[in-house]
GROMACS .gro file of C-alpha atoms in nm:
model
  352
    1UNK     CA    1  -1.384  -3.093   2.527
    2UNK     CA    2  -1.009  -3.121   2.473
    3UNK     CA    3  -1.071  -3.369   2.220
    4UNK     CA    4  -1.296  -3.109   2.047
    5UNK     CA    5  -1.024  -2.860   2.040
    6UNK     CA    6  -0.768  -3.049   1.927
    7UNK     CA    7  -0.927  -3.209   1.616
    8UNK     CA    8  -1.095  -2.844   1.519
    9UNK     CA    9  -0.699  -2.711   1.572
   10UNK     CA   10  -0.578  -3.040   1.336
   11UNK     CA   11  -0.820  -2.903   1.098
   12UNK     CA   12  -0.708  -2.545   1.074
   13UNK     CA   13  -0.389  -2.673   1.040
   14UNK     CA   14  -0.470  -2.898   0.797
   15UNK     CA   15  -0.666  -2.651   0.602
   16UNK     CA   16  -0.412  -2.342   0.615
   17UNK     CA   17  -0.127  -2.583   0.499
   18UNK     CA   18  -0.338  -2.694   0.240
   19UNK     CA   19  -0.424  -2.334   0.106
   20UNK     CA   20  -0.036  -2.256   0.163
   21UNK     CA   21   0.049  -2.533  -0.087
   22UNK     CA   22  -0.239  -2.423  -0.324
   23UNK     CA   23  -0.091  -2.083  -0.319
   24UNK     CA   24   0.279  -2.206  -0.362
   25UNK     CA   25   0.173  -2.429  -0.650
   26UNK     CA   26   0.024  -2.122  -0.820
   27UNK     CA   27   0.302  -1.875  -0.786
   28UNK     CA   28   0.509  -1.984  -1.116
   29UNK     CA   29   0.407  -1.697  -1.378
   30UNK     CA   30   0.724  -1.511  -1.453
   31UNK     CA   31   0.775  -1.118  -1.621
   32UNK     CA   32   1.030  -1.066  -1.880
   33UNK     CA   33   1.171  -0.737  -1.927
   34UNK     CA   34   1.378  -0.770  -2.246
   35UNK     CA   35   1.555  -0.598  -2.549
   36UNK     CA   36   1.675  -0.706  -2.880
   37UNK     CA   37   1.955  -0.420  -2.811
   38UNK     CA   38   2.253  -0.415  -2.524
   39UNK     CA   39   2.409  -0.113  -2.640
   40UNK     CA   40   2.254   0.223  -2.800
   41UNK     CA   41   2.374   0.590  -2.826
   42UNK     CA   42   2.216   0.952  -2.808
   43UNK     CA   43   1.940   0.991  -3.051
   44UNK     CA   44   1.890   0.568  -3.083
   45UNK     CA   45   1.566   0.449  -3.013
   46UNK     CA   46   1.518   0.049  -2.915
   47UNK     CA   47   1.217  -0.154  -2.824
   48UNK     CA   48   1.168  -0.321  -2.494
   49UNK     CA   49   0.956  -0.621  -2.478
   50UNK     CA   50   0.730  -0.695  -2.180
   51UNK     CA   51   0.677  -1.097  -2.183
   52UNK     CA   52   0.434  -1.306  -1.941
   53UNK     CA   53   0.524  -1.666  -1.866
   54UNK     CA   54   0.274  -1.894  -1.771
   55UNK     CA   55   0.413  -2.273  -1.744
   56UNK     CA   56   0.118  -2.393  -1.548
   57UNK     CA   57  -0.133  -2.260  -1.806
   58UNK     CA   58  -0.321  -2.092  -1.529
   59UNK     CA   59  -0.603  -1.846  -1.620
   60UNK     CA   60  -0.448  -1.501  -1.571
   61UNK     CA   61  -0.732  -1.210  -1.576
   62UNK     CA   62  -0.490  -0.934  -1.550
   63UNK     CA   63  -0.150  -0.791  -1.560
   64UNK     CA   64   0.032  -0.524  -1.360
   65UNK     CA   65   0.411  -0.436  -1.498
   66UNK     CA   66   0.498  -0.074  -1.443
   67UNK     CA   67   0.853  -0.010  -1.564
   68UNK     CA   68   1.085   0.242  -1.361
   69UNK     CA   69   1.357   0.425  -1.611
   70UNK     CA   70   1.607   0.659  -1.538
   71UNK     CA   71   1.427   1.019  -1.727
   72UNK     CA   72   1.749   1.193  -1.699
   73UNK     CA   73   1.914   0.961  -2.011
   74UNK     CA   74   1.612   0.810  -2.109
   75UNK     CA   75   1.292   0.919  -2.270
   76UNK     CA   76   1.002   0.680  -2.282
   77UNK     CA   77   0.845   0.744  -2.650
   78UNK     CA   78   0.544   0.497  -2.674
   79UNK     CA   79   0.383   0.175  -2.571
   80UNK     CA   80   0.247  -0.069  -2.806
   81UNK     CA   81  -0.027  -0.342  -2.680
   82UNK     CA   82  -0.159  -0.440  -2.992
   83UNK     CA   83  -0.008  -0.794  -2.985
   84UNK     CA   84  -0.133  -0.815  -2.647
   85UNK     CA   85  -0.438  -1.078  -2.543
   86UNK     CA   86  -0.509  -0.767  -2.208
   87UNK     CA   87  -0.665  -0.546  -2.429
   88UNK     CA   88  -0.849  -0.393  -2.146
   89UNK     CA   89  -0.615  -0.064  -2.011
   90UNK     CA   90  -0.693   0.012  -1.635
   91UNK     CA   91  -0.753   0.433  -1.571
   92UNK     CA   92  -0.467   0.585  -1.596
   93UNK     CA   93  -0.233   0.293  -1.605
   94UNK     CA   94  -0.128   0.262  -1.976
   95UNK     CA   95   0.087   0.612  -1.993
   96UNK     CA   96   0.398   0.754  -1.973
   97UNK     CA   97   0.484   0.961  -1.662
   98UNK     CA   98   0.821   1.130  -1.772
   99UNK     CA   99   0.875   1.354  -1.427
  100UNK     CA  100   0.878   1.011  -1.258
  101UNK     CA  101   1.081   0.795  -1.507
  102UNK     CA  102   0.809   0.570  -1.466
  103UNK     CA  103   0.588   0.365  -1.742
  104UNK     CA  104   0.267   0.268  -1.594
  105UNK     CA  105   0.072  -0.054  -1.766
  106UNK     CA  106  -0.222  -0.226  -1.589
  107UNK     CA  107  -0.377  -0.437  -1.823
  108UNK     CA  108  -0.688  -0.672  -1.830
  109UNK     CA  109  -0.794  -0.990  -2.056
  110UNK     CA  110  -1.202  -0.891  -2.096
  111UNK     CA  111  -1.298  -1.247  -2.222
  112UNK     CA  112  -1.257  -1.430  -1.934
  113UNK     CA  113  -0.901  -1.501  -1.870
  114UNK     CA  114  -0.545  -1.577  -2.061
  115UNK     CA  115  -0.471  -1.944  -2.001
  116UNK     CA  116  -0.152  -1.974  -2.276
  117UNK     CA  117   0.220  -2.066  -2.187
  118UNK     CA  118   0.319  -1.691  -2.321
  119UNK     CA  119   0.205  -1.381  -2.369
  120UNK     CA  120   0.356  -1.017  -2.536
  121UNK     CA  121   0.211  -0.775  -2.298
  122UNK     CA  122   0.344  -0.500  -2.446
  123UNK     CA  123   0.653  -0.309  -2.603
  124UNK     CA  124   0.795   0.011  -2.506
  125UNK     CA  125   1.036   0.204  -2.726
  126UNK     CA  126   1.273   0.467  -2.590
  127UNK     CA  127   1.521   0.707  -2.722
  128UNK     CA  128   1.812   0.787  -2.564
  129UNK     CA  129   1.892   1.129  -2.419
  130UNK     CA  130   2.226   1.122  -2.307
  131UNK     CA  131   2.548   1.205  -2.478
  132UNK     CA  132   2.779   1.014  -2.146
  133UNK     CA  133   2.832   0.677  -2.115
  134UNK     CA  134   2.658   0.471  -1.844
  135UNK     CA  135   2.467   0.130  -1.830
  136UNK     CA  136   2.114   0.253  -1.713
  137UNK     CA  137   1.848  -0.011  -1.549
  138UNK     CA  138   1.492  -0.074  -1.662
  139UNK     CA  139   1.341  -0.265  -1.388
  140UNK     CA  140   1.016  -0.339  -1.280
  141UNK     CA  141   0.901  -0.100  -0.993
  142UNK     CA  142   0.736  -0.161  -0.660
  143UNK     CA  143   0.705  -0.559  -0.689
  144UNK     CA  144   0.535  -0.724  -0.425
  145UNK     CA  145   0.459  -1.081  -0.278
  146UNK     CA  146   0.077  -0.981  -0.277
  147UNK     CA  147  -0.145  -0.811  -0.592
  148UNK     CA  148  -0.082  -0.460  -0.412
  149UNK     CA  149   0.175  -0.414  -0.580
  150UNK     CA  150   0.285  -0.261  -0.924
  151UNK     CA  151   0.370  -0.554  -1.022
  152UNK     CA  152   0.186  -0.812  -1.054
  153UNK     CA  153   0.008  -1.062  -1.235
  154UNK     CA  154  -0.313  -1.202  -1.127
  155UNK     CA  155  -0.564  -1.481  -1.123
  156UNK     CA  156  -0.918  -1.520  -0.971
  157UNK     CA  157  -0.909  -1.770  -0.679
  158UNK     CA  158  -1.263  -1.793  -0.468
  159UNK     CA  159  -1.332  -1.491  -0.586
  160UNK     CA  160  -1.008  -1.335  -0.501
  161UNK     CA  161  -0.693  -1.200  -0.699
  162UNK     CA  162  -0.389  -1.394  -0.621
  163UNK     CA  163  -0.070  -1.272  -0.743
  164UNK     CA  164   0.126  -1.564  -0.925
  165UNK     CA  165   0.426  -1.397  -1.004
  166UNK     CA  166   0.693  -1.657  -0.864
  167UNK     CA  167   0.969  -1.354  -0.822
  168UNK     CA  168   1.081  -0.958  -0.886
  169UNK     CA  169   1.140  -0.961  -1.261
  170UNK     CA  170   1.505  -0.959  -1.364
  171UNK     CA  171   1.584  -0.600  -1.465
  172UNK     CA  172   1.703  -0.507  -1.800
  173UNK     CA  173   2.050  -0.319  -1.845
  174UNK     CA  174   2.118  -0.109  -2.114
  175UNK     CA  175   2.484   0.046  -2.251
  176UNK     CA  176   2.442   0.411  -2.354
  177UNK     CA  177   2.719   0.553  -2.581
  178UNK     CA  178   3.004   0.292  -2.458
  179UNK     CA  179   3.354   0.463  -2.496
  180UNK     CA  180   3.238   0.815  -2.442
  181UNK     CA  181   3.281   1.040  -2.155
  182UNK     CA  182   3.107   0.873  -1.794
  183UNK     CA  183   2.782   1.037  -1.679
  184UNK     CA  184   2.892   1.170  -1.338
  185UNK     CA  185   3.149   0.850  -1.307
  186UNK     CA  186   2.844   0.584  -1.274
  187UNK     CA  187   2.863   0.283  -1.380
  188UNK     CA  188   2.612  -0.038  -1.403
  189UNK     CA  189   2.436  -0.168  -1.131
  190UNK     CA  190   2.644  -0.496  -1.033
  191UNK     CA  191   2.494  -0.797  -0.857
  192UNK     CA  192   2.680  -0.883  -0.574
  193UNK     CA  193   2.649  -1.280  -0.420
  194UNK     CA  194   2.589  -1.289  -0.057
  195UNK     CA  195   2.819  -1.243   0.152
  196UNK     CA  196   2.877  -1.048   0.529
  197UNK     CA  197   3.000  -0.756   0.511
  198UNK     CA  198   3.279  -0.740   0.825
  199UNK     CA  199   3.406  -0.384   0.922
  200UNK     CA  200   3.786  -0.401   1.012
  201UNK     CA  201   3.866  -0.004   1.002
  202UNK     CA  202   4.104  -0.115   0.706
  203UNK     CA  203   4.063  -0.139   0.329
  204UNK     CA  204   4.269  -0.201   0.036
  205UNK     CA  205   4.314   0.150  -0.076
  206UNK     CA  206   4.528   0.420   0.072
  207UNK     CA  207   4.163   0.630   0.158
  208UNK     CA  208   3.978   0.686   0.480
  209UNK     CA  209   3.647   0.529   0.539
  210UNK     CA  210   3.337   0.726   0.420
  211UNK     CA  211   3.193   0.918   0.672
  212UNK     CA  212   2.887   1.052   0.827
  213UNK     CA  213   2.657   0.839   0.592
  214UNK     CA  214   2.299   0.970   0.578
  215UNK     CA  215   1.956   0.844   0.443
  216UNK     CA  216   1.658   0.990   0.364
  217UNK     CA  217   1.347   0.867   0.176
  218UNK     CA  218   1.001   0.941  -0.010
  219UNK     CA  219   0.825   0.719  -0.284
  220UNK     CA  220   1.024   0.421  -0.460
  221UNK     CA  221   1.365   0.604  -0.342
  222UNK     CA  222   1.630   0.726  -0.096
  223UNK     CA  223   1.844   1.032  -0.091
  224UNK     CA  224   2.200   0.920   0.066
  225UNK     CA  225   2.477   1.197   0.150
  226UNK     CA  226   2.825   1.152   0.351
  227UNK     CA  227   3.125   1.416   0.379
  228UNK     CA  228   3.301   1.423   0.107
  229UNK     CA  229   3.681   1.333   0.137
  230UNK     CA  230   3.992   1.608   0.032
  231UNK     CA  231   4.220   1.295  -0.016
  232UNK     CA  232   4.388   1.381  -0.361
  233UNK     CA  233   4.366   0.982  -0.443
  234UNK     CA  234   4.004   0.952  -0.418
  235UNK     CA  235   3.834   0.880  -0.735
  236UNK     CA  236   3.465   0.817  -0.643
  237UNK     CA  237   3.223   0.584  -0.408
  238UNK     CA  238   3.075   0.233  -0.449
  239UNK     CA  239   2.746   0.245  -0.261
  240UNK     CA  240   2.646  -0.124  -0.130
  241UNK     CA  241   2.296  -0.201  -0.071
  242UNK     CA  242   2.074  -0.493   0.023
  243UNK     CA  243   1.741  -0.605   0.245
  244UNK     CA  244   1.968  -0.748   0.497
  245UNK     CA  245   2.185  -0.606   0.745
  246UNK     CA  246   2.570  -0.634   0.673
  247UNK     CA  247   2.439  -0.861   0.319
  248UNK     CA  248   2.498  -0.648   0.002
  249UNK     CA  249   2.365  -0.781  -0.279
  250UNK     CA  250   2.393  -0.486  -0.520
  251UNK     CA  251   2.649  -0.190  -0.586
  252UNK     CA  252   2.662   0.093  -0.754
  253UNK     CA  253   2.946   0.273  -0.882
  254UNK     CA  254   2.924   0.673  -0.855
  255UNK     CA  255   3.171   0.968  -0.902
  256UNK     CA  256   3.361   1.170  -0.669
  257UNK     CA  257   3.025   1.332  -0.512
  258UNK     CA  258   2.871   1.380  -0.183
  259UNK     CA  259   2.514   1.263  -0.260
  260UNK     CA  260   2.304   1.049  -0.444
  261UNK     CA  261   1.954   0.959  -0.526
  262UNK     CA  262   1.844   0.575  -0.542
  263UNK     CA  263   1.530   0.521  -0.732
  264UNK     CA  264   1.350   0.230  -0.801
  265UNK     CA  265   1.296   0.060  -0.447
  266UNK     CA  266   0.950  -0.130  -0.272
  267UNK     CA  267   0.806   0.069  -0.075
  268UNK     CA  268   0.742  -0.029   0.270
  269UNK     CA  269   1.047  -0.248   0.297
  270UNK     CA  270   1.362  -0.175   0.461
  271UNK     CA  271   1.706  -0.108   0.262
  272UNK     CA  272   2.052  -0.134   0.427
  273UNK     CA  273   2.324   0.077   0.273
  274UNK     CA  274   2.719   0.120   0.283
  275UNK     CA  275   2.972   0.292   0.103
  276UNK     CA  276   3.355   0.304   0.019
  277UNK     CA  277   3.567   0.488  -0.157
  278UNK     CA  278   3.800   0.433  -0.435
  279UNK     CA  279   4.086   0.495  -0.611
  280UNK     CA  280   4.224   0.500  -0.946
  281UNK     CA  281   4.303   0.140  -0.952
  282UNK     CA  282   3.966   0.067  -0.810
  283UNK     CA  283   4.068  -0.030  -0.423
  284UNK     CA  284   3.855   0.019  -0.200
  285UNK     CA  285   3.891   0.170   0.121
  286UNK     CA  286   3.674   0.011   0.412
  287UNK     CA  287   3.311   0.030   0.453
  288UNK     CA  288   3.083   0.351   0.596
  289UNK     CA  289   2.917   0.251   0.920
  290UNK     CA  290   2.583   0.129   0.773
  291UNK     CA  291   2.260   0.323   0.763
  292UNK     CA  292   1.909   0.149   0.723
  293UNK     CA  293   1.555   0.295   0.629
  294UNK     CA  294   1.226   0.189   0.519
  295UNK     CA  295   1.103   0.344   0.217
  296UNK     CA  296   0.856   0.582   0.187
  297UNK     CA  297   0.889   0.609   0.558
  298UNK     CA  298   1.050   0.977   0.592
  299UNK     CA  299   1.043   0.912   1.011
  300UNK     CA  300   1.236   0.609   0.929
  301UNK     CA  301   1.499   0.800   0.785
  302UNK     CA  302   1.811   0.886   0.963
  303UNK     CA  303   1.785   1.256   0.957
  304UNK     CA  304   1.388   1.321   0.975
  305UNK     CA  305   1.269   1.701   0.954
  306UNK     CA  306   1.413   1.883   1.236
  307UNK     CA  307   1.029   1.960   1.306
  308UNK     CA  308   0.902   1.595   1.306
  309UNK     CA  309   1.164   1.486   1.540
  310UNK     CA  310   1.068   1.786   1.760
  311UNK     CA  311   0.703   1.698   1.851
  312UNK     CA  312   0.799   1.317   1.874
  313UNK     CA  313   1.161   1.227   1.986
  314UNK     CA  314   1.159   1.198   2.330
  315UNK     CA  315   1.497   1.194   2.552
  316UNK     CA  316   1.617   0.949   2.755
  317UNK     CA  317   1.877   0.865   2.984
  318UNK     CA  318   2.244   0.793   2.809
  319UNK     CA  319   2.379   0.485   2.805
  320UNK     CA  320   2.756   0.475   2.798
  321UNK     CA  321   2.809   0.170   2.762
  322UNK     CA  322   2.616   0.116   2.386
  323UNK     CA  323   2.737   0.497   2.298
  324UNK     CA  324   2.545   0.778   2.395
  325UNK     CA  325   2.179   0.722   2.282
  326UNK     CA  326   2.031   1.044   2.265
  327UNK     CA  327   1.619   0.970   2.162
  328UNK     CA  328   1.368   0.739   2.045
  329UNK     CA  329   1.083   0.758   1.821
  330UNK     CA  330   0.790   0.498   1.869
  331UNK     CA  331   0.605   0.449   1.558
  332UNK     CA  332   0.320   0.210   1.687
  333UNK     CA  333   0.053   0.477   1.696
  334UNK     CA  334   0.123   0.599   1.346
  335UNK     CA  335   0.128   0.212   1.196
  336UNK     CA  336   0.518   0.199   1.128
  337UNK     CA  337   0.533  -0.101   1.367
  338UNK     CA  338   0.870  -0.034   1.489
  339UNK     CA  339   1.132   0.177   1.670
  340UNK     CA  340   1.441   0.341   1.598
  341UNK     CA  341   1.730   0.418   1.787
  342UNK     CA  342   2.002   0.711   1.709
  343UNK     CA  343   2.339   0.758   1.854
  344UNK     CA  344   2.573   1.025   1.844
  345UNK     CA  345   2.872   0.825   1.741
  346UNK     CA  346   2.710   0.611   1.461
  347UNK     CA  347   2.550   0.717   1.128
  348UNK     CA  348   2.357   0.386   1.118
  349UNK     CA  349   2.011   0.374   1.186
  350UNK     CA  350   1.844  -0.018   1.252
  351UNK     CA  351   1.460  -0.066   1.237
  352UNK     CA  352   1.408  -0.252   1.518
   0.00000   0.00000   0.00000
């Protein structure tokens, strides 16, 4: 009987590793978001090319590429699939949706699959909006490992859609009116390389440490607020942010404000966020205490509706030693698959 189980186990095994392999063989198709332009000004208008790579010539039935923009200095004009081999639009998903700076393409081949190196999938022109200077992102939104996404693009395996995109798509930067007057002091999204992030209470500028840094959240974004410093030398805020805790991997520069909005984020998957402040000469002073949320989770956030929390935070004992915790929420029944934990002295907020 033993011997039964274990060579039915060796099999499973065997076959899961198998279809693991299968599937990590497959995932090599790659999305190009790119421009012929790095710079435009107000009233410009420039084309951005959508591009599937396919190096292992696999037979891709469809493709899912929505493109998140920033509405506020950039105006979506049109999308051209003419050159495209996925003639076939999905409902709804080959429009322009200008309240939320989104450009939504779902796109099928309808003879049977695109089995080519490279493909156009389509071009998008924009016109520029703003008269300020700031390097805006267009960057594909809500990419995911699996074809749930919306981003994705996918083959037929065993009569299932596999997503074989091998990554998130690179996002595109673009330079509005370089030279001219900042829009609200931000500046380009900057890739950061790995690195932990160690809290000393001391930074290289002559400015307290942010404080009070608060997240909340709803689809693709966060809202993030902190108290806003008096110091005469401060100049604006970097916010840090990454999928690990303490590992930043982007930053964004911002002016001399006490809130932003993040767009652009997966859904479902938790962010980690810091800021510091700044001076003239760009020092910085020492990192916020970090706050964390998963997005699209408002109960996630670290300052859910006063009603929410009211009908499920539940008080405990305090526990000096930690800092005083003051509640819990348990998110099990409602499918969050989690708990968080919030203390009076800290504006961070961990996803257990």
């Amino acid at each position: 009987m033993k011997k039964t189980l274990y060579i039915i186990t060796g099999l499973l095994v065997s076959i899961t590793v198998c279809y693991a392999i299968t599937l990590a063989q497959q995932a090599d198709a790659t999305l190009e978001i790119t421009s012929a332009v790095t710079e435009a000004r107000v009233g410009d208008e420039f084309d951005v090319n959508l591009t599937l790579k396919n190096p292992g010539l696999q037979n891709v039935v469809s493709v899912r590429s929505w493109l998140d923009y920033n509405a506020d200095v950039l105006e979506a004009v049109s999308i051209d699939t003419d050159e495209s081999p996925f003639t076939l639009s999905a409902p709804g998903e080959t429009e322009i949706s200008t309240d939320q700076g989104l450009v939504k393409l779902g796109r099928s081949n309808i003879s049977g699959g695109f089995a080519q190196a490279q493909a156009k999938v389509a071009t998008v022109r924009f016109k520029v909006k703003t008269p300020y200077a700031i390097a805006t992102p267009i960057e594909a939104y809500d990419y995911q490992v699996s074809e749930l996404g919306h981003t994705s693009v996918n083959i037929v395996d065993q009569a299932f859609p596999v997503n074989i995109l091998s990554g998130e798509p690179e996002a595109l930067i673009i330079n509005l009116n370089p030279g001219a007057q900042p829009y609200g002091g931000q500046e380009a999204v900057t890739e950061l390389p790995p690195a932990e992030v160690i809290v000393t209470g001391y930074g290289f500028a002559n400015l307290q440490r942010p404080q009070n840094l608060q997240v909340n959240t709803g689809p693709g974004y966060v809202d993030l607020k902190w108290d806003l410093s008096s110091e005469p030398e401060l100049v604006g805020y970097n916010l840090y942010y990454g999928k690990t805790s303490g590992m930043y991997t982007r930053r964004r520069t911002i002016g001399r404000v006490s809130q932003y909005r993040l767009d652009g984020l997966n859904n479902g998957e938790v962010y980690y966020f810091a800021i510091t402040a700044y001076d003239s000469q760009s020092r910085e002073s020492d990192y916020s205490d970090e706050a964390a949320v998963i997005i699209n989770e408002p109960l996630s956030s670290t300052s859910p509706f006063d009603e929410i929390l009211a009908s499920l935070l539940a008080r405990i004992p305090l526990q000096p030693q930690n800092g005083p915790l003051v509640g819990w929420l348990a998110f099990s029944a409602l499918g969050l698959g989690g708990t968080l934990a919030f203390r009076k002295n800290k504006s961070k907020s961990n996803p257990a």
